[in-house]
mmCIF file of C-alpha atoms in Angstrom:
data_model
loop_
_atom_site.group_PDB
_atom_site.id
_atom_site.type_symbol
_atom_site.label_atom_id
_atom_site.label_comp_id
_atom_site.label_asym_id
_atom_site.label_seq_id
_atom_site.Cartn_x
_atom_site.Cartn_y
_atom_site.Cartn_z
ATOM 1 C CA UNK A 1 -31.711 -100.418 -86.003
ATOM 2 C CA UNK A 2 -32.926 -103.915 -85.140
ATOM 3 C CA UNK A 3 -35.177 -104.541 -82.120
ATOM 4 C CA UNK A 4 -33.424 -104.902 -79.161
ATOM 5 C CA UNK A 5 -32.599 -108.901 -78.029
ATOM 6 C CA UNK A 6 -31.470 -108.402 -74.551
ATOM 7 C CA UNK A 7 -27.983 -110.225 -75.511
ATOM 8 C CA UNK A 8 -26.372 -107.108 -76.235
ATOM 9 C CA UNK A 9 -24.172 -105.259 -73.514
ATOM 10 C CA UNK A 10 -22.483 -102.195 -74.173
ATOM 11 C CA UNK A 11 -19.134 -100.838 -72.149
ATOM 12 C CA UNK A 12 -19.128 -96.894 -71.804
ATOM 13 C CA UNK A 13 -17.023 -94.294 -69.772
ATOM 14 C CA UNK A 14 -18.723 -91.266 -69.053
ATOM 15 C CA UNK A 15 -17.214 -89.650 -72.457
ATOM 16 C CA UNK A 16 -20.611 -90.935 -73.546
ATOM 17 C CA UNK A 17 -22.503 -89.429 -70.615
ATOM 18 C CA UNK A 18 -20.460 -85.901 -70.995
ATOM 19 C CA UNK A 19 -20.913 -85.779 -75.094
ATOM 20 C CA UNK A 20 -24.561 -85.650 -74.284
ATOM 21 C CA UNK A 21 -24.268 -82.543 -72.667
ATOM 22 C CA UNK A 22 -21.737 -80.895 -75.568
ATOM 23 C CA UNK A 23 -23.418 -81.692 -78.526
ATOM 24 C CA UNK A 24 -26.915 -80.993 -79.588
ATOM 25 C CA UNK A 25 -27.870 -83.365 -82.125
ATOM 26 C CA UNK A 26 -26.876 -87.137 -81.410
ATOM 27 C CA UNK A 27 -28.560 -89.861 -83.045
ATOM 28 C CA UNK A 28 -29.153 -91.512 -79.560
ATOM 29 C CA UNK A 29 -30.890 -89.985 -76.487
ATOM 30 C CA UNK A 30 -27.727 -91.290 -73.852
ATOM 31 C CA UNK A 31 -30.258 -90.940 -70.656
ATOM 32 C CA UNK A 32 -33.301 -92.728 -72.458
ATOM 33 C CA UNK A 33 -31.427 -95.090 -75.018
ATOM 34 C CA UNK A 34 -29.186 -96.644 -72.177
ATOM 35 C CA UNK A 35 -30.065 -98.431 -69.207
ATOM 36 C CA UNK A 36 -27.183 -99.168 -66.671
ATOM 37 C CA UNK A 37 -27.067 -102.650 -65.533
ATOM 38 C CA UNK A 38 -23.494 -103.155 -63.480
ATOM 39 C CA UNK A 39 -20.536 -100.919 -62.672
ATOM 40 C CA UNK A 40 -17.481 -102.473 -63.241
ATOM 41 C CA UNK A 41 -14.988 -99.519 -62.530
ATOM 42 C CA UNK A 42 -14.150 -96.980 -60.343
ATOM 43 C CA UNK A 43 -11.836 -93.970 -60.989
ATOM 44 C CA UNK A 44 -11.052 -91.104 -58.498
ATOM 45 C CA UNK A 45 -11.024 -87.642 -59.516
ATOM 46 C CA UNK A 46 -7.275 -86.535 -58.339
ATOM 47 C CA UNK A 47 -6.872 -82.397 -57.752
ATOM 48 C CA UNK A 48 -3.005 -81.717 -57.459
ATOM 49 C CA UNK A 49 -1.856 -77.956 -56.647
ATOM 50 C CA UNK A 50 1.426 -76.372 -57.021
ATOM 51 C CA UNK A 51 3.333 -76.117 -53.280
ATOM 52 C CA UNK A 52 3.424 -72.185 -54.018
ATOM 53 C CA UNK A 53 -0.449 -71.543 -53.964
ATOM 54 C CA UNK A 54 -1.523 -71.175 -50.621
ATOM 55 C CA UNK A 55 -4.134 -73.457 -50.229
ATOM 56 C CA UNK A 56 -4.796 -77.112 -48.424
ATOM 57 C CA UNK A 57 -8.303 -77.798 -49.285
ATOM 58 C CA UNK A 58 -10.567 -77.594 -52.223
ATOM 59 C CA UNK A 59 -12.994 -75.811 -50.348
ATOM 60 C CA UNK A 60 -9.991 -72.981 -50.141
ATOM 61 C CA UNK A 61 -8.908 -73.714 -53.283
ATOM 62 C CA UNK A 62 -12.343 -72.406 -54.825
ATOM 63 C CA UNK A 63 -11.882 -69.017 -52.290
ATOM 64 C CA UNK A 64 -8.518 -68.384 -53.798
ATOM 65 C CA UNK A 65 -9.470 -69.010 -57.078
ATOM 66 C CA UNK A 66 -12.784 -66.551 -57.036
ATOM 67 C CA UNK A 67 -10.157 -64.002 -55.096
ATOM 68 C CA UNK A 68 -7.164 -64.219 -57.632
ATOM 69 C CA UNK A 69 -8.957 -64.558 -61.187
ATOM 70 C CA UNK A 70 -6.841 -65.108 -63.751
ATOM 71 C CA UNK A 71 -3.982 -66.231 -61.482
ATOM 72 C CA UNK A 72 -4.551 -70.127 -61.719
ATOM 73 C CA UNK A 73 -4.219 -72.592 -64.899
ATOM 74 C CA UNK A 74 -5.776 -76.146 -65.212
ATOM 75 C CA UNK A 75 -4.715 -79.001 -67.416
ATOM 76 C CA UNK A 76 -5.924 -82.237 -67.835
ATOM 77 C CA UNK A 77 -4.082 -85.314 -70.059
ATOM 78 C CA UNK A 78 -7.408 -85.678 -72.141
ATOM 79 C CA UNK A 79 -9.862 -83.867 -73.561
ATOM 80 C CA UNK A 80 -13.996 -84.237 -72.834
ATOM 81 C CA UNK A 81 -13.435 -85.966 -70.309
ATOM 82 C CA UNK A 82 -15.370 -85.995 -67.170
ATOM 83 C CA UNK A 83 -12.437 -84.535 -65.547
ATOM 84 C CA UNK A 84 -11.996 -81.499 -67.907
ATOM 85 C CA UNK A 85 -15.959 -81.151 -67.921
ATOM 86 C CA UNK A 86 -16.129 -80.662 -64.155
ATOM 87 C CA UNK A 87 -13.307 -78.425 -63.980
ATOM 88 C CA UNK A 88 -15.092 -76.588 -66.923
ATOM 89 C CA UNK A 89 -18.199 -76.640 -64.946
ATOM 90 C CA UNK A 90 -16.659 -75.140 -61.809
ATOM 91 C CA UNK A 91 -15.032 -71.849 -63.869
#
């Protein structure tokens, strides 16, 4: 790898930041290798819930879902994601 020039920027989503925490063996250390320096986009995390399940918040989404296991699905549109890794995270 050649030494590092300070003209080099690189662009990541926080795929990168969630693959460090899936796989073992990377050839980079994400937390040590990269150094943020701007951020350029913001995404909200969106939670939709079917009109049937009888629930308005998330904190009373999380109470029905510990008191009806089994009963509730998730999907996401992509996968490792930091969207599918916090709903993974939250099982």
């Amino acid at each position: 790898m050649p030494p590092a020039d300070g003209y080099t920027l690189l662009s990541v989503n926080s795929s990168n930041l969630v693959n460090a925490t899936l796989y073992e063996k990377l050839p980079y250390n994400f937390i040590r290798d990269i150094a943020p320096v701007a951020s350029i986009d913001r995404v909200p995390l969106v939670m939709e819930v079917n009109p049937g399940v009888p629930v308005k918040t998330v904190p009373e989404f999380i109470a029905y879902a510990k008191a009806n296991p089994g009963k509730l699905n998730m999907a996401s549109g992509a996968m490792e994601t930091r969207h599918t890794w916090r709903a993974s995270c939250s099982r």
